[in-house]
Amino acid sequence: MSSEHLALAEHFHAAYGRACTGIWAAPGRVNLIGEHTDYNGGFVLPFALPQVSEVAAAAREDRMVHVRSLLNGETAEFSLDGLAPGVVAGWAAYAAGVLWSLEQAGHRLPGLDLLIDSTVPIGAGLSSSAALECSVVLAATDLAGVDLPAAELARLAQHAENDFVGMPCGIMDQMASVAAEAEHVLLLDTRSMSTEQVPFTLAPDDLALLVIDSRAEHRLVDGEYAARRAQCEAGARTLGVQSLRELTDDGVAPEELPARLPDEVTLRRVRHVLTENARVLAAREALRTGAYAQLGEILSASHASARDDFEITVEETDTMVQTLLSVPASDHVQPALGARQVGGGFGGCVIALIQADSFDGLLAAVQDNARRRGFTEPTGFLAHASAGARRLA
Ligand code: GLA
C-alpha cells in the first residue's frame, strides 16, 4: 500500500475499530466535447482526471451501512432493508443510492462500513458525485462477489443519481469514471453504449489541456438542467423522432431545422444537440490526425453553441473563454487554440487547449481579468487523461 492509501486504511481503523478489506477509487472527469448530448442518445468524448474519490470498505455481518466522509467528518447510518429514495439525504445519498440501485437490480449486498475521501473538486462540474457513486459501486460489488461489466456499473450509478438523488443526468459521467483509460479520451455512443478509446497525449506536441475552475456560483443548475432536457424531448416529439440523435443518423442539416421547429427556443436547443454531435465526431477525427488547430476551433465552436443556442454559460465563463482566446501573443504566452465551458453548465470549469509553456501566462491573464471584474479568483491546473475506476489495495 502507498502511504496515501495507508492513511485511508488507518482512518478506517480509527473509525470502525477494525481493518478495511480493500480500497477502491473512481475518478472525476473532464468532458473534452459533447455537452448535453448524452441524454439525447448522442456522442460524448470525456476523459478521466487523476483526481479520485476513494472508499475504504469492509462487509458487516448485519444489513446496516455506516458511511463516513473524511471531507466533512460526517457519518450516516441506515439499513439496507427499507432503503428507499428520501431515506438518506445530502452527500450520503450518493453512496446510499448506489446500494439501493444494486439491490433493486437483484444484487443482494452485505451490510457495509465505508470511509470516503475525495480529491475531486466539488461543485466545479468535474463529476465529484459520479466519482463517489462509482467508487462505492465498485467497492460494494467487489465485496458482494458480483462481477459486472463497466456499462452496467455505470448504469446502476446513473440510476442512483436519477431516482434516488433526483438529478436527471445522462450516462456520460459515470461511464467516463468506470471505463476511461489513461492517455485516452473515451468516445461513447450513448445510444448503443459502444465505446472507443481514442489516444489523447498532448505532451509530445508541446500542448496541454488547461482546466480552470471559474468558481462562479452555480445558479439554478438542477432546475435548468431538467428544463434543458425537457426542451430537447419536446423538440424530438415535434420532429417525430425517438431521440435527437436520429437527426444525425438521418443526415439532417442544421439549416433544415427552422422549417420544422416553429418555436424559437426549441429550435436553438435542438440545433445545439445536432451540431454538438457533429463536433464530437469531428473532434475525434482531429485527434486521430493530430489536427490540433482544428480541434481548438471545434472546442471554441462548442462554447459558442452552448452560449447562444443552449444558453448554459454564464458571464464568468464567457469572459474566461474570451480572455483565453484573445490574450496578446508574446514570448511568454500564446493564446489558447480553443476553449469552452465544460459539464452541465451555469458556471463550473472552462477547459482550454494550450501550448504547454503558456500555462502560467494564460492562468494569470484569466485571474487578472476576473479580479478586474470583481469575480471570484479562478484556479487552474493541467489535466492528464488518467485511469478509470479500480481497486487500489
Ligand atoms: C452533467 C450530467 C451529464 C451530462 C452533462 C452535460 O454532467 O451529469 O450526464 O448531461 O451534464 O453534458
Tab-separated table of C-alpha atoms and ligand atoms in Angstrom:
chain	number	residue	atom	x	y	z
A	1	MET	CA	0.000	0.000	0.000
A	2	SER	CA	1.279	3.510	-0.753
A	3	SER	CA	1.456	5.915	2.189
A	4	GLU	CA	-1.631	7.726	0.920
A	5	HIS	CA	-3.693	4.527	0.902
A	6	LEU	CA	-2.215	3.568	4.219
A	7	ALA	CA	-3.550	6.810	5.669
A	8	LEU	CA	-7.081	5.984	4.480
A	9	ALA	CA	-6.756	2.433	5.869
A	10	GLU	CA	-5.622	3.894	9.200
A	11	HIS	CA	-8.536	6.314	9.267
A	12	PHE	CA	-10.823	3.369	8.595
A	13	HIS	CA	-9.334	1.516	11.538
A	14	ALA	CA	-9.765	4.516	13.782
A	15	ALA	CA	-13.381	4.975	12.677
A	16	TYR	CA	-14.536	1.358	12.803
A	17	GLY	CA	-12.077	-0.400	15.117
A	18	ARG	CA	-11.069	-2.991	12.525
A	19	ALA	CA	-9.172	-3.270	9.256
A	20	CYS	CA	-10.758	-2.475	5.905
A	21	THR	CA	-10.885	-5.245	3.310
A	22	GLY	CA	-9.832	-3.005	0.454
A	23	ILE	CA	-9.666	0.471	-1.061
A	24	TRP	CA	-11.355	1.408	-4.318
A	25	ALA	CA	-11.034	4.592	-6.390
A	26	ALA	CA	-13.052	6.242	-9.145
A	27	PRO	CA	-12.061	9.451	-10.948
A	28	GLY	CA	-13.798	12.682	-11.764
A	29	ARG	CA	-13.901	13.598	-15.449
A	30	VAL	CA	-13.394	16.368	-17.933
A	31	ASN	CA	-15.587	16.262	-20.982
A	32	LEU	CA	-13.426	17.252	-23.935
A	33	ILE	CA	-16.556	17.761	-26.010
A	34	GLY	CA	-20.177	16.583	-26.362
A	35	GLU	CA	-22.259	18.605	-23.926
A	36	HIS	CA	-25.920	17.774	-23.252
A	37	THR	CA	-25.797	15.136	-25.952
A	38	ASP	CA	-25.763	12.093	-23.633
A	39	TYR	CA	-29.453	12.145	-22.665
A	40	ASN	CA	-30.278	12.667	-26.342
A	41	GLY	CA	-28.712	9.366	-27.413
A	42	GLY	CA	-25.699	11.221	-28.805
A	43	PHE	CA	-21.897	11.146	-28.650
A	44	VAL	CA	-19.566	12.316	-25.887
A	45	LEU	CA	-15.773	12.436	-25.589
A	46	PRO	CA	-14.750	12.618	-21.915
A	47	PHE	CA	-11.563	11.579	-20.149
A	48	ALA	CA	-10.791	10.674	-16.526
A	49	LEU	CA	-8.912	13.013	-14.204
A	50	PRO	CA	-6.145	11.933	-11.822
A	51	GLN	CA	-8.366	13.296	-9.017
A	52	VAL	CA	-10.423	10.476	-7.495
A	53	SER	CA	-12.999	9.549	-4.904
A	54	GLU	CA	-11.606	6.801	-2.673
A	55	VAL	CA	-13.503	4.436	-0.458
A	56	ALA	CA	-12.098	2.066	2.162
A	57	ALA	CA	-14.643	-0.632	2.905
A	58	ALA	CA	-15.407	-3.851	4.731
A	59	ALA	CA	-18.520	-6.021	4.819
A	60	ARG	CA	-20.549	-6.358	8.024
A	61	GLU	CA	-22.401	-9.350	9.445
A	62	ASP	CA	-25.712	-7.458	9.521
A	63	ARG	CA	-27.553	-5.332	6.937
A	64	MET	CA	-26.502	-1.960	8.361
A	65	VAL	CA	-24.445	0.545	6.380
A	66	HIS	CA	-22.186	3.063	8.080
A	67	VAL	CA	-20.714	5.654	5.748
A	68	ARG	CA	-18.295	8.302	6.894
A	69	SER	CA	-16.671	11.103	4.911
A	70	LEU	CA	-13.238	12.475	5.673
A	71	LEU	CA	-14.226	15.620	3.767
A	72	ASN	CA	-16.733	16.804	6.361
A	73	GLY	CA	-16.327	14.323	9.230
A	74	GLU	CA	-19.991	13.337	8.978
A	75	THR	CA	-21.377	9.813	9.325
A	76	ALA	CA	-24.669	8.420	8.023
A	77	GLU	CA	-26.200	5.129	9.145
A	78	PHE	CA	-29.026	3.239	7.534
A	79	SER	CA	-30.228	-0.287	6.944
A	80	LEU	CA	-30.283	-1.908	3.513
A	81	ASP	CA	-33.725	-3.181	4.480
A	82	GLY	CA	-36.249	-0.446	3.859
A	83	LEU	CA	-33.730	1.689	1.962
A	84	ALA	CA	-35.719	3.913	-0.438
A	85	PRO	CA	-35.429	7.348	-2.067
A	86	GLY	CA	-35.843	10.023	0.606
A	87	VAL	CA	-34.495	7.859	3.458
A	88	VAL	CA	-30.938	9.226	3.173
A	89	ALA	CA	-30.245	12.847	2.220
A	90	GLY	CA	-27.238	15.039	1.478
A	91	TRP	CA	-23.848	13.734	0.343
A	92	ALA	CA	-24.515	10.239	1.762
A	93	ALA	CA	-27.447	9.823	-0.654
A	94	TYR	CA	-24.950	9.238	-3.487
A	95	ALA	CA	-23.488	6.256	-1.623
A	96	ALA	CA	-26.833	5.007	-0.323
A	97	GLY	CA	-28.421	5.416	-3.762
A	98	VAL	CA	-25.850	3.154	-5.361
A	99	LEU	CA	-26.504	0.410	-2.789
A	100	TRP	CA	-30.265	0.852	-3.307
A	101	SER	CA	-29.774	0.677	-7.075
A	102	LEU	CA	-27.743	-2.550	-6.776
A	103	GLU	CA	-30.355	-4.178	-4.569
A	104	GLN	CA	-33.141	-3.001	-6.893
A	105	ALA	CA	-31.312	-4.809	-9.697
A	106	GLY	CA	-31.401	-8.020	-7.639
A	107	HIS	CA	-27.873	-7.990	-6.203
A	108	ARG	CA	-28.103	-8.895	-2.515
A	109	LEU	CA	-25.478	-6.948	-0.547
A	110	PRO	CA	-23.953	-7.412	2.887
A	111	GLY	CA	-24.022	-4.536	5.349
A	112	LEU	CA	-21.002	-2.276	4.885
A	113	ASP	CA	-18.662	0.048	6.733
A	114	LEU	CA	-17.472	2.710	4.310
A	115	LEU	CA	-14.971	5.515	4.681
A	116	ILE	CA	-14.832	8.035	1.875
A	117	ASP	CA	-12.272	10.613	0.841
A	118	SER	CA	-12.001	12.603	-2.382
A	119	THR	CA	-9.635	14.862	-4.259
A	120	VAL	CA	-12.189	15.756	-6.959
A	121	PRO	CA	-13.151	19.430	-6.606
A	122	ILE	CA	-16.793	19.629	-5.537
A	123	GLY	CA	-19.287	21.768	-7.431
A	124	ALA	CA	-16.850	22.520	-10.257
A	125	GLY	CA	-18.550	20.426	-12.927
A	126	LEU	CA	-15.851	17.719	-12.714
A	127	SER	CA	-18.287	14.999	-11.605
A	128	SER	CA	-17.352	14.596	-7.969
A	129	SER	CA	-20.739	12.916	-7.452
A	130	ALA	CA	-20.244	10.353	-10.232
A	131	ALA	CA	-16.776	9.633	-8.811
A	132	LEU	CA	-18.300	8.977	-5.387
A	133	GLU	CA	-21.048	6.782	-6.860
A	134	CYS	CA	-18.618	4.768	-8.954
A	135	SER	CA	-16.122	4.202	-6.128
A	136	VAL	CA	-18.960	2.877	-3.957
A	137	VAL	CA	-20.474	0.730	-6.720
A	138	LEU	CA	-17.079	-0.859	-7.268
A	139	ALA	CA	-16.442	-1.483	-3.564
A	140	ALA	CA	-19.936	-2.889	-2.957
A	141	THR	CA	-19.933	-5.245	-5.967
A	142	ASP	CA	-16.439	-6.472	-5.143
A	143	LEU	CA	-17.332	-7.170	-1.510
A	144	ALA	CA	-20.577	-8.870	-2.585
A	145	GLY	CA	-18.682	-11.039	-5.084
A	146	VAL	CA	-20.676	-9.616	-8.004
A	147	ASP	CA	-18.809	-9.108	-11.289
A	148	LEU	CA	-20.493	-6.630	-13.628
A	149	PRO	CA	-19.360	-5.049	-16.918
A	150	ALA	CA	-18.386	-1.367	-16.865
A	151	ALA	CA	-21.515	-0.223	-18.715
A	152	GLU	CA	-23.735	-1.944	-16.137
A	153	LEU	CA	-21.820	-0.401	-13.222
A	154	ALA	CA	-22.283	2.998	-14.853
A	155	ARG	CA	-25.985	2.371	-15.461
A	156	LEU	CA	-26.532	1.385	-11.821
A	157	ALA	CA	-24.725	4.526	-10.627
A	158	GLN	CA	-26.782	6.673	-13.024
A	159	HIS	CA	-29.981	5.016	-11.750
A	160	ALA	CA	-28.961	6.013	-8.228
A	161	GLU	CA	-28.449	9.613	-9.275
A	162	ASN	CA	-31.665	9.781	-11.336
A	163	ASP	CA	-34.045	8.011	-8.986
A	164	PHE	CA	-32.515	8.188	-5.512
A	165	VAL	CA	-30.806	11.590	-5.556
A	166	GLY	CA	-33.266	13.036	-8.082
A	167	MET	CA	-30.878	14.516	-10.660
A	168	PRO	CA	-31.952	13.563	-14.220
A	169	CYS	CA	-28.378	13.225	-15.556
A	170	GLY	CA	-27.307	11.188	-18.577
A	171	ILE	CA	-24.763	8.344	-18.553
A	172	MET	CA	-21.598	10.237	-19.528
A	173	ASP	CA	-20.060	11.000	-16.125
A	174	GLN	CA	-20.482	7.505	-14.709
A	175	MET	CA	-19.269	5.872	-17.922
A	176	ALA	CA	-16.209	8.123	-18.026
A	177	SER	CA	-15.448	7.274	-14.408
A	178	VAL	CA	-15.632	3.492	-14.862
A	179	ALA	CA	-14.481	2.998	-18.463
A	180	ALA	CA	-11.876	5.685	-19.183
A	181	GLU	CA	-8.267	4.690	-19.761
A	182	ALA	CA	-5.064	6.618	-19.136
A	183	GLU	CA	-3.812	8.682	-22.095
A	184	HIS	CA	-7.118	8.276	-23.948
A	185	VAL	CA	-10.414	10.061	-24.355
A	186	LEU	CA	-13.449	7.829	-24.382
A	187	LEU	CA	-15.690	8.119	-27.409
A	188	LEU	CA	-19.047	6.898	-26.164
A	189	ASP	CA	-22.134	6.392	-28.275
A	190	THR	CA	-24.744	6.791	-25.534
A	191	ARG	CA	-27.428	5.051	-27.577
A	192	SER	CA	-25.608	1.805	-28.384
A	193	MET	CA	-23.224	2.231	-25.415
A	194	SER	CA	-20.355	1.280	-27.714
A	195	THR	CA	-17.009	2.831	-26.796
A	196	GLU	CA	-13.748	3.621	-28.496
A	197	GLN	CA	-10.535	4.603	-26.715
A	198	VAL	CA	-9.026	7.483	-28.683
A	199	PRO	CA	-5.344	8.237	-27.914
A	200	PHE	CA	-5.007	11.612	-26.196
A	201	THR	CA	-1.476	12.618	-25.314
A	202	LEU	CA	-0.774	16.271	-25.886
A	203	ALA	CA	2.713	16.488	-24.362
A	204	PRO	CA	4.616	15.108	-27.401
A	205	ASP	CA	3.191	18.055	-29.376
A	206	ASP	CA	4.099	20.531	-26.608
A	207	LEU	CA	0.418	21.055	-25.945
A	208	ALA	CA	-1.605	20.706	-22.759
A	209	LEU	CA	-5.162	20.841	-21.542
A	210	LEU	CA	-5.772	23.600	-19.046
A	211	VAL	CA	-8.720	23.278	-16.665
A	212	ILE	CA	-9.817	26.459	-14.933
A	213	ASP	CA	-12.436	26.427	-12.225
A	214	SER	CA	-14.392	29.651	-12.671
A	215	ARG	CA	-15.633	29.253	-9.079
A	216	ALA	CA	-18.741	31.032	-10.337
A	217	GLU	CA	-21.642	30.179	-8.121
A	218	HIS	CA	-23.862	27.606	-9.811
A	219	ARG	CA	-27.200	29.224	-10.375
A	220	LEU	CA	-30.408	27.148	-10.624
A	221	VAL	CA	-28.342	24.294	-12.000
A	222	ASP	CA	-30.641	21.399	-11.252
A	223	GLY	CA	-33.806	23.134	-12.416
A	224	GLU	CA	-32.153	24.463	-15.561
A	225	TYR	CA	-30.631	21.078	-16.391
A	226	ALA	CA	-34.022	19.378	-16.160
A	227	ALA	CA	-35.545	22.198	-18.213
A	228	ARG	CA	-32.972	21.716	-20.996
A	229	ARG	CA	-33.653	18.017	-21.011
A	230	ALA	CA	-37.409	18.605	-21.256
A	231	GLN	CA	-36.890	21.082	-24.118
A	232	CYS	CA	-34.836	18.509	-26.039
A	233	GLU	CA	-37.509	15.872	-25.508
A	234	ALA	CA	-40.192	18.296	-26.664
A	235	GLY	CA	-38.100	19.010	-29.776
A	236	ALA	CA	-37.795	15.285	-30.513
A	237	ARG	CA	-41.568	14.887	-30.215
A	238	THR	CA	-42.215	17.784	-32.607
A	239	LEU	CA	-39.765	16.285	-35.086
A	240	GLY	CA	-41.288	12.813	-34.710
A	241	VAL	CA	-38.041	11.123	-33.645
A	242	GLN	CA	-37.291	8.898	-30.636
A	243	SER	CA	-34.241	10.932	-29.694
A	244	LEU	CA	-32.417	13.886	-31.240
A	245	ARG	CA	-29.602	11.505	-32.167
A	246	GLU	CA	-31.742	10.291	-35.076
A	247	LEU	CA	-31.217	13.673	-36.743
A	248	THR	CA	-27.517	12.817	-37.034
A	249	ASP	CA	-28.263	9.379	-38.489
A	250	ASP	CA	-30.739	10.915	-40.949
A	251	GLY	CA	-28.164	13.449	-42.095
A	252	VAL	CA	-30.403	16.398	-41.190
A	253	ALA	CA	-28.643	19.738	-41.814
A	254	PRO	CA	-28.997	22.492	-39.180
A	255	GLU	CA	-30.446	24.756	-41.911
A	256	GLU	CA	-33.419	22.403	-42.274
A	257	LEU	CA	-34.473	22.820	-38.663
A	258	PRO	CA	-36.233	26.223	-38.707
A	259	ALA	CA	-38.896	24.965	-41.111
A	260	ARG	CA	-39.600	22.011	-38.841
A	261	LEU	CA	-39.428	23.718	-35.442
A	262	PRO	CA	-41.621	26.813	-35.244
A	263	ASP	CA	-40.718	27.522	-31.613
A	264	GLU	CA	-37.511	29.576	-31.462
A	265	VAL	CA	-36.231	28.221	-28.133
A	266	THR	CA	-36.808	24.592	-29.128
A	267	LEU	CA	-35.069	25.279	-32.433
A	268	ARG	CA	-31.964	26.560	-30.671
A	269	ARG	CA	-31.844	23.672	-28.194
A	270	VAL	CA	-32.172	21.089	-30.987
A	271	ARG	CA	-29.615	22.887	-33.152
A	272	HIS	CA	-27.085	22.729	-30.324
A	273	VAL	CA	-27.521	18.982	-29.933
A	274	LEU	CA	-27.325	18.329	-33.677
A	275	THR	CA	-24.235	20.470	-34.215
A	276	GLU	CA	-22.583	19.260	-30.992
A	277	ASN	CA	-22.864	15.623	-32.078
A	278	ALA	CA	-21.159	16.577	-35.344
A	279	ARG	CA	-18.434	18.390	-33.392
A	280	VAL	CA	-17.731	15.313	-31.245
A	281	LEU	CA	-17.148	13.211	-34.352
A	282	ALA	CA	-15.064	15.966	-35.926
A	283	ALA	CA	-13.001	16.237	-32.726
A	284	ARG	CA	-12.270	12.525	-32.853
A	285	GLU	CA	-11.039	12.907	-36.432
A	286	ALA	CA	-8.900	15.890	-35.480
A	287	LEU	CA	-7.334	13.850	-32.655
A	288	ARG	CA	-6.656	10.933	-34.962
A	289	THR	CA	-4.836	13.122	-37.455
A	290	GLY	CA	-3.163	15.398	-34.916
A	291	ALA	CA	-5.005	18.417	-36.350
A	292	TYR	CA	-4.831	20.400	-33.114
A	293	ALA	CA	-5.546	23.834	-34.563
A	294	GLN	CA	-8.761	22.393	-35.914
A	295	LEU	CA	-9.527	20.685	-32.592
A	296	GLY	CA	-9.154	24.064	-30.902
A	297	GLU	CA	-11.642	25.643	-33.300
A	298	ILE	CA	-14.103	22.832	-32.641
A	299	LEU	CA	-13.850	23.390	-28.877
A	300	SER	CA	-14.478	27.110	-29.271
A	301	ALA	CA	-17.433	26.461	-31.587
A	302	SER	CA	-18.880	24.177	-28.902
A	303	HIS	CA	-18.670	27.024	-26.404
A	304	ALA	CA	-20.429	29.417	-28.787
A	305	SER	CA	-23.209	26.891	-29.283
A	306	ALA	CA	-23.548	26.313	-25.517
A	307	ARG	CA	-23.737	30.086	-25.062
A	308	ASP	CA	-26.002	31.104	-27.927
A	309	ASP	CA	-28.164	28.058	-28.642
A	310	PHE	CA	-28.225	26.038	-25.433
A	311	GLU	CA	-27.870	29.081	-23.140
A	312	ILE	CA	-25.981	27.309	-20.341
A	313	THR	CA	-22.952	29.594	-19.973
A	314	VAL	CA	-22.530	32.484	-17.556
A	315	GLU	CA	-20.723	35.819	-17.764
A	316	GLU	CA	-17.737	34.453	-15.803
A	317	THR	CA	-17.134	31.515	-18.150
A	318	ASP	CA	-17.858	33.519	-21.320
A	319	THR	CA	-15.287	36.086	-20.207
A	320	MET	CA	-12.726	33.406	-19.393
A	321	VAL	CA	-13.080	31.787	-22.805
A	322	GLN	CA	-12.787	35.192	-24.459
A	323	THR	CA	-9.624	36.006	-22.482
A	324	LEU	CA	-8.001	32.646	-23.218
A	325	LEU	CA	-8.570	33.058	-26.950
A	326	SER	CA	-7.545	36.686	-27.236
A	327	VAL	CA	-4.536	37.104	-24.943
A	328	PRO	CA	-1.925	39.026	-26.967
A	329	ALA	CA	0.857	36.662	-28.080
A	330	SER	CA	4.301	37.355	-26.589
A	331	ASP	CA	7.499	35.460	-25.774
A	332	HIS	CA	5.825	34.018	-22.665
A	333	VAL	CA	2.310	33.284	-23.779
A	334	GLN	CA	0.311	32.228	-26.811
A	335	PRO	CA	-3.481	32.460	-26.921
A	336	ALA	CA	-5.304	29.154	-26.454
A	337	LEU	CA	-6.023	27.099	-29.572
A	338	GLY	CA	-9.576	26.677	-28.318
A	339	ALA	CA	-11.622	26.919	-25.132
A	340	ARG	CA	-15.029	26.006	-23.793
A	341	GLN	CA	-17.108	25.684	-20.644
A	342	VAL	CA	-17.488	22.012	-19.628
A	343	GLY	CA	-20.138	19.981	-17.849
A	344	GLY	CA	-23.776	20.672	-17.078
A	345	GLY	CA	-23.274	24.420	-17.266
A	346	PHE	CA	-24.069	27.661	-15.415
A	347	GLY	CA	-20.521	28.012	-14.141
A	348	GLY	CA	-18.056	25.276	-13.264
A	349	CYS	CA	-14.891	24.787	-15.287
A	350	VAL	CA	-13.548	26.043	-18.586
A	351	ILE	CA	-11.039	23.950	-20.500
A	352	ALA	CA	-8.508	25.272	-22.986
A	353	LEU	CA	-6.210	23.545	-25.425
A	354	ILE	CA	-2.935	25.448	-24.992
A	355	GLN	CA	0.774	25.478	-25.747
A	356	ALA	CA	2.194	23.748	-22.659
A	357	ASP	CA	4.530	26.639	-21.809
A	358	SER	CA	1.652	29.156	-21.848
A	359	PHE	CA	0.102	27.706	-18.679
A	360	ASP	CA	1.322	30.399	-16.275
A	361	GLY	CA	0.658	33.277	-18.639
A	362	LEU	CA	-2.857	32.196	-19.537
A	363	LEU	CA	-3.860	31.462	-15.966
A	364	ALA	CA	-2.515	34.831	-14.849
A	365	ALA	CA	-4.421	36.599	-17.660
A	366	VAL	CA	-7.671	34.903	-16.665
A	367	GLN	CA	-7.117	35.673	-12.987
A	368	ASP	CA	-6.271	39.344	-13.684
A	369	ASN	CA	-9.373	39.715	-15.736
A	370	ALA	CA	-11.570	38.089	-13.091
A	371	ARG	CA	-10.107	40.377	-10.421
A	372	ARG	CA	-10.781	43.469	-12.513
A	373	ARG	CA	-14.399	42.441	-12.964
A	374	GLY	CA	-14.921	41.596	-9.304
A	375	PHE	CA	-15.386	37.853	-9.937
A	376	THR	CA	-14.071	35.199	-7.526
A	377	GLU	CA	-10.465	34.365	-8.470
A	378	PRO	CA	-10.379	31.269	-10.694
A	379	THR	CA	-7.961	28.394	-10.041
A	380	GLY	CA	-6.348	26.228	-12.692
A	381	PHE	CA	-4.455	23.005	-13.319
A	382	LEU	CA	-3.227	20.947	-16.259
A	383	ALA	CA	-5.253	17.768	-16.771
A	384	HIS	CA	-3.806	14.471	-17.939
A	385	ALA	CA	-6.105	11.726	-19.143
A	386	SER	CA	-5.907	9.157	-16.342
A	387	ALA	CA	-7.162	5.688	-15.449
A	388	GLY	CA	-10.790	4.792	-14.758
A	389	ALA	CA	-12.224	3.225	-11.611
A	390	ARG	CA	-10.135	0.481	-9.995
A	391	ARG	CA	-9.255	-1.320	-6.790
A	392	LEU	CA	-6.192	0.253	-5.191
A	393	ALA	CA	-5.485	-2.106	-2.337
B	1	GLA	C1	-23.886	16.678	-16.363
B	1	GLA	C2	-24.621	15.336	-16.454
B	1	GLA	C3	-24.173	14.560	-17.697
B	1	GLA	C4	-24.254	15.422	-18.945
B	1	GLA	C5	-23.595	16.779	-18.715
B	1	GLA	C6	-23.803	17.712	-19.867
B	1	GLA	O1	-22.530	16.460	-16.125
B	1	GLA	O2	-24.379	14.570	-15.307
B	1	GLA	O3	-24.956	13.400	-17.824
B	1	GLA	O4	-25.583	15.562	-19.383
B	1	GLA	O5	-24.076	17.416	-17.549
B	1	GLA	O6	-23.146	17.242	-20.991
